[in-house]
């Protein structure tokens, strides 16, 4: 159940993270960073649906991916904010 929820919310997060560009708060640098980071985060989340044997290892990878994703996303927003 947790793997399905993680994949679902990662898929929801991807288009939502692009909103600052669509509403004019950020530019192309942020858009590129958000797209690349979001696809990477979604890929790690979707890996949990494919690999069933070790949930702890996948959960740790997803946690580390979130620790990379969020600070880099905020950094991109701070650098590219209008």
Coordinates of C-alpha atoms in Angstrom, one line a residue, residues 18-77:
X18 CA 6.2 23.0 -12.4
X19 CA 3.5 25.5 -11.3
X20 CA 5.9 28.3 -10.3
X21 CA 7.0 28.6 -13.9
X22 CA 3.4 28.6 -15.2
X23 CA 2.3 31.3 -12.9
X24 CA 5.4 33.5 -13.6
X25 CA 7.2 33.1 -10.3
X26 CA 10.2 31.3 -11.7
X27 CA 11.9 30.9 -15.1
X28 CA 13.4 28.3 -17.4
X29 CA 16.2 27.2 -15.1
X30 CA 13.7 26.3 -12.4
X31 CA 11.5 24.6 -14.9
X32 CA 14.3 22.4 -16.1
X33 CA 15.5 21.6 -12.6
X34 CA 12.0 20.8 -11.4
X35 CA 11.3 18.5 -14.4
X36 CA 14.6 16.6 -14.1
X37 CA 14.4 16.3 -10.3
X38 CA 10.7 15.3 -10.5
X39 CA 11.3 12.6 -13.1
X40 CA 14.1 11.2 -11.0
X41 CA 12.1 11.2 -7.8
X42 CA 9.1 9.6 -9.7
X43 CA 11.5 7.0 -11.1
X44 CA 12.7 6.0 -7.6
X45 CA 9.1 5.9 -6.4
X46 CA 8.0 3.7 -9.3
X47 CA 10.9 1.3 -8.7
X48 CA 9.1 0.3 -5.6
X49 CA 6.2 -1.0 -7.6
X50 CA 8.5 -3.1 -9.7
X51 CA 10.9 -4.6 -7.1
X52 CA 9.0 -6.4 -4.4
X53 CA 11.6 -8.3 -2.4
X54 CA 13.2 -5.7 -0.1
X55 CA 10.9 -2.8 1.0
X56 CA 13.4 -1.4 3.4
X57 CA 16.1 -0.9 0.8
X58 CA 13.6 0.8 -1.6
X59 CA 12.2 3.0 1.3
X60 CA 15.7 4.1 2.1
X61 CA 16.4 5.0 -1.5
X62 CA 13.2 7.0 -1.7
X63 CA 14.1 8.8 1.5
X64 CA 17.5 9.8 0.2
X65 CA 16.0 10.8 -3.1
X66 CA 13.6 13.2 -1.2
X67 CA 16.6 14.6 0.7
X68 CA 18.3 15.4 -2.6
X69 CA 15.1 16.5 -4.4
X70 CA 13.7 19.2 -2.1
X71 CA 16.9 21.2 -1.3
X72 CA 17.9 21.3 -5.0
X73 CA 14.4 22.3 -6.0
X74 CA 14.4 25.2 -3.5
X75 CA 17.9 26.2 -4.6
X76 CA 16.7 26.3 -8.2
X77 CA 13.7 28.4 -7.2

